[in-house]
Amino acid sequence: MEFTAPVPERRLGPYPLDEDGITSLLTRYGFGDSCLRRVILDQEYGARAVRGRAVRLVIDARVVSDDLRWEPVCLDLVDVRRFRIDESIGFSWVLYDPPQFTHFDGRLQVDLCSERFGALRPASSEEVFEGSALVFEATGGAWSVLQPWSR
């Protein structure tokens, strides 16, 4: 029995989570008061060493250039070797600041609770993971605009 709406199909993208792609993502969306709707972990049993985990994060964010209209956007992360998801207070994860993207030791860290750093940048991947309740480390990934949620 399915209790949740399926994740919408991709409408635009995918765009790589490289320097230009991250800039485009952070320019297009206002993440203040956005909501993390889904965290989808994909791993074949016993195959982690072969292909790692894939993670899809689906976030409802506001489009800055379109009167702050809500739009679902997803981050698809590949070869996720480490992540931390603490239980949220309340019913869902509300993001107060944009995700923070850092690179340490050739890996991409995506921190969805980056408000604790303020204007500062973390000095290492360990510092990223120390205080975050929602963080992922991957070799790379992409972001996409999704179709609107079906009602």
Short mmCIF file of C-alpha atoms in Angstrom, two decimals, residues 41-129:
data_model
loop_
_atom_site.label_atom_id
_atom_site.label_comp_id
_atom_site.label_asym_id
_atom_site.label_seq_id
_atom_site.Cartn_x
_atom_site.Cartn_y
_atom_site.Cartn_z
CA LEU A 41 18.55 6.04 -0.58
CA ASP A 42 19.36 3.47 -3.24
CA GLN A 43 21.80 0.68 -2.62
CA GLU A 44 21.79 -2.87 -3.85
CA TYR A 45 22.35 -5.28 -0.99
CA GLY A 46 26.02 -6.16 -0.73
CA ALA A 47 26.99 -3.90 -3.64
CA ARG A 48 28.12 -0.81 -1.75
CA ALA A 49 31.78 -1.42 -2.47
CA VAL A 50 31.03 -1.80 -6.18
CA ARG A 51 28.90 1.24 -6.97
CA GLY A 52 28.22 2.98 -3.67
CA ARG A 53 24.93 4.52 -2.71
CA ALA A 54 22.84 6.85 -4.77
CA VAL A 55 20.81 9.46 -2.90
CA ARG A 56 17.99 11.63 -4.23
CA LEU A 57 16.97 14.66 -2.16
CA VAL A 58 13.69 16.29 -3.19
CA ILE A 59 13.26 19.85 -1.91
CA ASP A 60 10.37 22.26 -2.33
CA ALA A 61 12.07 25.61 -2.88
CA ARG A 62 11.02 29.04 -4.13
CA VAL A 63 11.96 30.25 -7.62
CA VAL A 64 13.52 33.68 -7.08
CA SER A 65 12.78 35.03 -10.58
CA ASP A 66 9.14 33.89 -10.57
CA ASP A 67 7.52 35.71 -7.62
CA LEU A 68 8.88 33.05 -5.25
CA ARG A 69 6.66 30.33 -6.71
CA TRP A 70 7.20 26.90 -5.10
CA GLU A 71 8.89 24.31 -7.30
CA PRO A 72 10.23 20.81 -6.56
CA VAL A 73 13.94 20.44 -7.20
CA CYS A 74 16.05 17.36 -6.67
CA LEU A 75 19.68 16.76 -5.90
CA ASP A 76 20.94 13.38 -7.15
CA LEU A 77 24.17 12.37 -5.41
CA VAL A 78 26.35 9.49 -6.59
CA ASP A 79 28.75 7.22 -4.75
CA VAL A 80 27.60 8.43 -1.34
CA ARG A 81 29.93 6.86 1.20
CA ARG A 82 28.91 8.81 4.25
CA PHE A 83 25.80 10.66 5.37
CA ARG A 84 24.04 11.80 8.50
CA ILE A 85 20.29 12.17 8.89
CA ASP A 86 19.17 13.02 12.40
CA GLU A 87 15.50 13.02 13.28
CA SER A 88 13.86 16.36 12.56
CA ILE A 89 11.97 18.31 15.16
CA GLY A 90 8.41 18.34 13.92
CA PHE A 91 7.00 16.67 10.83
CA SER A 92 9.59 17.51 8.18
CA TRP A 93 12.91 19.18 7.54
CA VAL A 94 12.65 22.94 7.02
CA LEU A 95 15.76 24.49 5.50
CA TYR A 96 16.53 27.95 6.78
CA ASP A 97 19.53 28.63 4.55
CA PRO A 98 20.71 27.40 1.15
CA PRO A 99 22.61 24.11 1.13
CA GLN A 100 26.35 24.54 1.56
CA PHE A 101 28.52 22.72 -0.97
CA THR A 102 32.16 22.08 -0.05
CA HIS A 103 34.94 19.91 -1.43
CA PHE A 104 37.49 18.16 0.77
CA ASP A 105 39.74 15.25 -0.21
CA GLY A 106 38.17 15.06 -3.67
CA ARG A 107 34.66 14.52 -2.27
CA LEU A 108 31.61 16.77 -2.36
CA GLN A 109 29.86 17.57 0.93
CA VAL A 110 26.25 18.75 0.77
CA ASP A 111 25.20 20.24 4.11
CA LEU A 112 21.51 21.08 4.41
CA CYS A 113 21.89 22.57 7.92
CA SER A 114 24.59 25.06 7.06
CA GLU A 115 23.11 27.94 9.07
CA ARG A 116 25.35 26.97 11.99
CA PHE A 117 28.39 28.25 10.06
CA GLY A 118 26.92 31.68 9.30
CA ALA A 119 29.28 33.42 6.87
CA LEU A 120 32.17 31.10 7.76
CA ARG A 121 33.28 28.07 5.77
CA PRO A 122 34.15 24.75 7.39
CA ALA A 123 37.85 23.83 7.41
CA SER A 124 37.47 20.06 6.84
CA SER A 125 34.93 17.36 6.05
CA GLU A 126 34.99 16.35 9.71
CA GLU A 127 33.90 19.86 10.67
CA VAL A 128 31.05 19.64 8.15
CA PHE A 129 29.81 16.42 9.75
#
